[in-house]
mmCIF file of C-alpha atoms and ligand atoms in Angstrom:
data_model
loop_
_atom_site.group_PDB
_atom_site.id
_atom_site.type_symbol
_atom_site.label_atom_id
_atom_site.label_comp_id
_atom_site.label_asym_id
_atom_site.label_seq_id
_atom_site.Cartn_x
_atom_site.Cartn_y
_atom_site.Cartn_z
ATOM 1 C CA MET A 1 73.650 60.372 52.751
ATOM 2 C CA SER A 2 73.258 60.437 49.058
ATOM 3 C CA ALA A 3 69.928 59.354 47.657
ATOM 4 C CA LEU A 4 71.324 56.154 46.051
ATOM 5 C CA PRO A 5 68.679 53.564 45.893
ATOM 6 C CA SER A 6 68.993 50.387 48.263
ATOM 7 C CA VAL A 7 70.315 47.494 45.513
ATOM 8 C CA ASP A 8 70.352 44.482 47.776
ATOM 9 C CA GLY A 9 70.017 41.352 45.556
ATOM 10 C CA PHE A 10 71.444 43.462 42.547
ATOM 11 C CA ARG A 11 74.217 41.636 41.236
ATOM 12 C CA PHE A 12 76.600 42.799 38.119
ATOM 13 C CA TYR A 13 78.497 40.265 35.950
ATOM 14 C CA PRO A 14 80.434 42.450 33.487
ATOM 15 C CA GLY A 15 81.784 40.656 30.744
ATOM 16 C CA LEU A 16 80.606 37.278 31.874
ATOM 17 C CA LEU A 17 79.862 36.228 27.976
ATOM 18 C CA ASP A 18 82.881 36.571 25.803
ATOM 19 C CA ALA A 19 82.831 37.312 22.078
ATOM 20 C CA ALA A 20 82.261 33.635 20.933
ATOM 21 C CA HIS A 21 79.581 32.954 23.509
ATOM 22 C CA GLN A 22 77.825 36.402 22.273
ATOM 23 C CA ARG A 23 77.729 34.867 18.757
ATOM 24 C CA ALA A 24 76.416 31.721 20.074
ATOM 25 C CA MET A 25 73.718 33.652 21.960
ATOM 26 C CA LEU A 26 72.822 35.683 19.033
ATOM 27 C CA ALA A 27 72.550 32.592 16.874
ATOM 28 C CA ALA A 28 70.077 31.420 19.400
ATOM 29 C CA VAL A 29 68.095 34.486 19.406
ATOM 30 C CA GLN A 30 67.971 34.649 15.677
ATOM 31 C CA ALA A 31 66.427 30.835 15.802
ATOM 32 C CA VAL A 32 63.862 31.818 18.149
ATOM 33 C CA TRP A 33 62.912 35.035 15.851
ATOM 34 C CA GLN A 34 62.470 32.450 12.860
ATOM 35 C CA ALA A 35 59.758 30.728 14.610
ATOM 36 C CA ALA A 36 58.415 33.779 16.836
ATOM 37 C CA PRO A 37 59.077 36.872 14.778
ATOM 38 C CA PRO A 38 59.418 40.322 16.822
ATOM 39 C CA TYR A 39 56.389 42.362 17.016
ATOM 40 C CA ARG A 40 55.848 45.607 18.469
ATOM 41 C CA PRO A 41 53.951 45.663 21.730
ATOM 42 C CA ARG A 42 51.395 48.572 22.621
ATOM 43 C CA MET A 43 50.772 50.016 25.946
ATOM 44 C CA PRO A 44 47.503 49.523 27.800
ATOM 45 C CA LYS A 45 44.834 51.837 27.294
ATOM 46 C CA SER A 46 46.602 54.502 24.851
ATOM 47 C CA GLY A 47 47.261 51.766 22.630
ATOM 48 C CA GLN A 48 50.697 53.672 21.992
ATOM 49 C CA PRO A 49 53.511 51.437 20.235
ATOM 50 C CA MET A 50 56.438 50.715 22.482
ATOM 51 C CA SER A 51 59.822 51.770 20.615
ATOM 52 C CA VAL A 52 61.422 48.342 21.674
ATOM 53 C CA MET A 53 60.527 45.259 19.544
ATOM 54 C CA MET A 54 59.675 41.964 21.467
ATOM 55 C CA SER A 55 59.560 38.271 20.974
ATOM 56 C CA ASN A 56 59.551 35.417 23.550
ATOM 57 C CA ALA A 57 60.875 31.823 23.973
ATOM 58 C CA GLY A 58 59.917 29.664 26.864
ATOM 59 C CA ARG A 59 56.519 28.279 28.258
ATOM 60 C CA PHE A 60 55.064 32.181 28.826
ATOM 61 C CA GLY A 61 56.163 35.359 26.669
ATOM 62 C CA TRP A 62 55.531 38.760 28.292
ATOM 63 C CA TYR A 63 53.069 40.753 26.001
ATOM 64 C CA THR A 64 50.996 44.054 26.376
ATOM 65 C CA ASP A 65 48.419 45.462 23.989
ATOM 66 C CA LYS A 66 45.566 48.263 24.089
ATOM 67 C CA ASP A 67 42.838 46.207 25.432
ATOM 68 C CA GLY A 68 44.467 43.450 27.534
ATOM 69 C CA GLY A 69 47.410 45.247 29.063
ATOM 70 C CA TYR A 70 50.576 43.593 30.745
ATOM 71 C CA ARG A 71 50.335 40.036 30.761
ATOM 72 C CA TYR A 72 51.904 36.615 30.132
ATOM 73 C CA ILE A 73 50.612 34.716 27.040
ATOM 74 C CA GLU A 74 51.334 31.189 25.969
ATOM 75 C CA ARG A 75 50.993 31.905 22.200
ATOM 76 C CA HIS A 76 52.727 34.248 19.658
ATOM 77 C CA PRO A 77 50.000 36.964 19.229
ATOM 78 C CA GLN A 78 50.627 37.024 15.373
ATOM 79 C CA THR A 79 51.393 33.360 14.378
ATOM 80 C CA GLY A 80 49.289 31.914 17.228
ATOM 81 C CA ARG A 81 51.893 29.465 17.704
ATOM 82 C CA PRO A 82 53.449 28.175 21.097
ATOM 83 C CA TRP A 83 56.507 30.080 22.125
ATOM 84 C CA PRO A 84 59.539 28.202 21.119
ATOM 85 C CA ALA A 85 61.474 26.725 23.938
ATOM 86 C CA ILE A 86 64.492 28.618 25.810
ATOM 87 C CA PRO A 87 67.652 27.865 23.865
ATOM 88 C CA ALA A 88 70.312 25.623 26.052
ATOM 89 C CA GLU A 89 72.777 28.503 25.889
ATOM 90 C CA ILE A 90 70.442 30.896 27.394
ATOM 91 C CA LEU A 91 69.509 28.503 30.185
ATOM 92 C CA ALA A 92 73.005 28.063 30.827
ATOM 93 C CA VAL A 93 73.454 31.568 31.921
ATOM 94 C CA TRP A 94 70.654 31.194 34.143
ATOM 95 C CA ASP A 95 72.262 28.268 35.791
ATOM 96 C CA MET A 96 75.611 30.173 36.198
ATOM 97 C CA VAL A 97 74.226 33.388 38.012
ATOM 98 C CA ALA A 98 70.561 32.819 39.411
ATOM 99 C CA GLN A 99 71.504 30.737 42.433
ATOM 100 C CA CYS A 100 67.534 29.688 41.999
ATOM 101 C CA PRO A 101 66.982 25.912 42.018
ATOM 102 C CA GLN A 102 63.885 26.375 39.344
ATOM 103 C CA VAL A 103 64.223 26.670 35.643
ATOM 104 C CA PRO A 104 63.319 29.992 33.892
ATOM 105 C CA GLN A 105 59.744 30.050 32.326
ATOM 106 C CA CYS A 106 60.060 32.830 29.818
ATOM 107 C CA CYS A 107 62.683 34.770 28.051
ATOM 108 C CA LEU A 108 61.627 38.197 26.839
ATOM 109 C CA ILE A 109 63.731 39.264 24.005
ATOM 110 C CA ASN A 110 64.091 43.210 23.401
ATOM 111 C CA LEU A 111 65.176 44.188 20.341
ATOM 112 C CA TYR A 112 66.139 48.249 20.733
ATOM 113 C CA ARG A 113 66.742 49.824 17.122
ATOM 114 C CA ASP A 114 66.437 53.377 15.893
ATOM 115 C CA GLY A 115 66.678 55.345 19.004
ATOM 116 C CA ALA A 116 64.436 52.689 20.949
ATOM 117 C CA ARG A 117 64.231 53.125 24.767
ATOM 118 C CA MET A 118 62.461 51.734 28.064
ATOM 119 C CA GLY A 119 60.911 53.643 30.603
ATOM 120 C CA LEU A 120 61.536 53.125 34.380
ATOM 121 C CA HIS A 121 59.224 50.238 35.304
ATOM 122 C CA GLN A 122 59.242 47.411 37.904
ATOM 123 C CA ASP A 123 58.871 43.566 36.732
ATOM 124 C CA ARG A 124 56.048 42.706 38.473
ATOM 125 C CA ASP A 125 53.466 40.964 36.166
ATOM 126 C CA GLU A 126 54.658 37.610 37.780
ATOM 127 C CA GLU A 127 52.903 35.437 40.284
ATOM 128 C CA ASP A 128 55.806 35.204 42.708
ATOM 129 C CA PHE A 129 58.970 37.509 42.933
ATOM 130 C CA ALA A 130 61.155 34.654 45.138
ATOM 131 C CA ALA A 131 63.032 33.897 41.758
ATOM 132 C CA PRO A 132 65.268 36.695 40.140
ATOM 133 C CA VAL A 133 65.195 38.153 36.919
ATOM 134 C CA VAL A 134 68.646 37.780 35.025
ATOM 135 C CA SER A 135 69.188 40.064 32.176
ATOM 136 C CA ILE A 136 71.722 39.493 29.492
ATOM 137 C CA SER A 137 72.826 42.269 27.172
ATOM 138 C CA LEU A 138 73.973 41.788 23.421
ATOM 139 C CA GLY A 139 75.195 44.358 20.807
ATOM 140 C CA ASP A 140 75.018 48.136 21.299
ATOM 141 C CA GLU A 141 76.034 49.500 24.672
ATOM 142 C CA ALA A 142 73.136 51.070 26.773
ATOM 143 C CA MET A 143 72.515 53.366 29.548
ATOM 144 C CA PHE A 144 70.918 51.294 32.242
ATOM 145 C CA ARG A 145 69.180 53.371 35.055
ATOM 146 C CA LEU A 146 68.416 51.423 38.447
ATOM 147 C CA GLY A 147 66.319 52.754 41.188
ATOM 148 C CA GLY A 148 64.862 51.569 44.561
ATOM 149 C CA THR A 149 61.890 49.687 45.184
ATOM 150 C CA THR A 150 59.554 53.181 45.167
ATOM 151 C CA ARG A 151 59.458 55.692 42.605
ATOM 152 C CA LYS A 152 60.662 58.029 45.348
ATOM 153 C CA GLY A 153 64.233 58.116 45.800
ATOM 154 C CA GLY A 154 67.459 58.013 43.613
ATOM 155 C CA THR A 155 68.486 56.352 40.438
ATOM 156 C CA ARG A 156 71.803 55.533 39.223
ATOM 157 C CA ALA A 157 72.994 55.020 35.433
ATOM 158 C CA MET A 158 75.438 52.556 34.517
ATOM 159 C CA LYS A 159 76.352 51.327 31.135
ATOM 160 C CA LEU A 160 75.662 47.758 30.024
ATOM 161 C CA ARG A 161 78.037 46.416 27.342
ATOM 162 C CA SER A 162 77.511 43.373 25.167
ATOM 163 C CA GLY A 163 78.155 39.957 27.417
ATOM 164 C CA ASP A 164 77.464 41.864 30.729
ATOM 165 C CA VAL A 165 74.721 40.148 32.488
ATOM 166 C CA VAL A 166 72.645 41.719 35.479
ATOM 167 C CA VAL A 167 70.729 39.719 38.218
ATOM 168 C CA LEU A 168 67.884 41.487 40.086
ATOM 169 C CA GLY A 169 67.188 39.464 42.857
ATOM 170 C CA GLY A 170 66.140 39.462 46.734
ATOM 171 C CA ALA A 171 65.108 43.225 47.426
ATOM 172 C CA ALA A 172 66.270 44.469 43.993
ATOM 173 C CA ARG A 173 63.829 41.950 42.139
ATOM 174 C CA LEU A 174 61.183 44.688 42.301
ATOM 175 C CA ALA A 175 63.602 47.678 42.062
ATOM 176 C CA PHE A 176 62.772 49.965 39.214
ATOM 177 C CA HIS A 177 64.776 49.881 36.127
ATOM 178 C CA GLY A 178 64.967 51.105 32.635
ATOM 179 C CA ILE A 179 66.816 51.938 29.527
ATOM 180 C CA ASP A 180 67.823 55.654 29.073
ATOM 181 C CA ARG A 181 69.350 55.189 25.645
ATOM 182 C CA VAL A 182 71.359 52.892 23.534
ATOM 183 C CA LEU A 183 74.726 54.044 22.088
ATOM 184 C CA ALA A 184 74.216 53.384 18.376
ATOM 185 C CA GLY A 185 77.030 51.907 16.549
ATOM 186 C CA SER A 186 79.245 51.117 19.848
ATOM 187 C CA SER A 187 78.820 47.131 18.738
ATOM 188 C CA ARG A 188 79.074 45.047 15.348
ATOM 189 C CA LEU A 189 77.495 41.962 16.961
ATOM 190 C CA VAL A 190 73.895 42.446 15.713
ATOM 191 C CA PRO A 191 73.254 42.557 11.950
ATOM 192 C CA GLY A 192 71.752 45.796 11.122
ATOM 193 C CA GLY A 193 72.739 47.556 14.390
ATOM 194 C CA GLY A 194 70.980 47.783 17.826
ATOM 195 C CA ARG A 195 70.781 46.094 20.918
ATOM 196 C CA ILE A 196 69.343 42.703 22.214
ATOM 197 C CA ASN A 197 68.322 42.120 25.650
ATOM 198 C CA LEU A 198 67.404 38.985 27.332
ATOM 199 C CA THR A 199 65.355 38.734 30.352
ATOM 200 C CA LEU A 200 64.860 35.153 32.159
ATOM 201 C CA ARG A 201 61.974 34.916 34.566
ATOM 202 C CA ARG A 202 59.817 32.521 36.727
ATOM 203 C CA VAL A 203 56.236 33.465 35.695
ATOM 204 C CA THR A 204 54.460 30.899 38.016
ATOM 205 C CA LYS A 205 54.663 30.206 41.717
ATOM 206 C CA ALA A 206 57.235 27.306 42.346
ATOM 207 C CA GLU A 207 55.091 24.184 43.581
HETATM 208 C C1 SIN B 301 63.528 45.180 30.665
HETATM 209 O O1 SIN B 301 63.692 45.723 31.710
HETATM 210 O O2 SIN B 301 62.837 44.440 30.235
HETATM 211 C C2 SIN B 301 64.785 45.568 29.649
HETATM 212 C C3 SIN B 301 66.217 45.950 30.583
HETATM 213 C C4 SIN B 301 67.051 46.024 29.413
HETATM 214 O O3 SIN B 301 66.998 46.180 28.134
HETATM 215 O O4 SIN B 301 68.469 46.139 29.838
HETATM 216 FE FE1 FE2 B 302 62.088 45.142 33.136
#
C-alpha cells in the first residue's frame, strides 16, 4: 500500500468558476478589502509575521497575533469595525458545493504575494467540525499539499488553478493541508500579481 492519506470527504471541483465568474469574485474581494484592508497576521508566541496577508468577511474573522494566538474575532484588528458581509457571489459557491444547510459565518481571504506560502496545518479553531471548509482559488496557480488527519502518514501535492474549488468535509474536514508555493506569473487575474484564496467556514455550533 502506498502512504497516501485517507481523503474521505475531500472533493475537488477543477475549473468550477469560469473567467467571468473569477472576475466577479475578484471585484467582490476588492470591495471587502476597501472596508477591511489586508493585514499581516503574526504567529502565536514567537510573534513572527506570516508571509500571507489576510482579511475576512462575515460575522467572524480568523486572526492570530503574538499574545492572543489563533482565534476568531468580530472586528477588524486595525479599523475596529465589524467585518463586511460575505458577498453574495461567494455565498453562491458555498451553496453549490458545501452540501450543508447552514450558511458560512466566515470568509477568510488569503493574499499570497512575493513567495508567500502556508505551512501544513489543520483548520481547527472552530467550535464544530460538522460543516465543511470550502476553498476557492483565484489568480496564480499554487501547489497545494493534502495529508491525513495526523501529522504521520503521507501527503500528496496537487496544483490549484484560478477558478478551482476544494471542499474539506467529512473525515477530510480535519485533514492537514498547506500551500508549498505559488507559481508567480501563472495568471493575470489579480492586479499586481499573486494568488487569492477564499475559505468559507462555520465557526459556531449549529443551533
Ligand atoms: C488555508 O488553508 O487557509 C489556505 C489554503 C489555500 O490557500 O489554498
Ligand atoms: Fe487551512
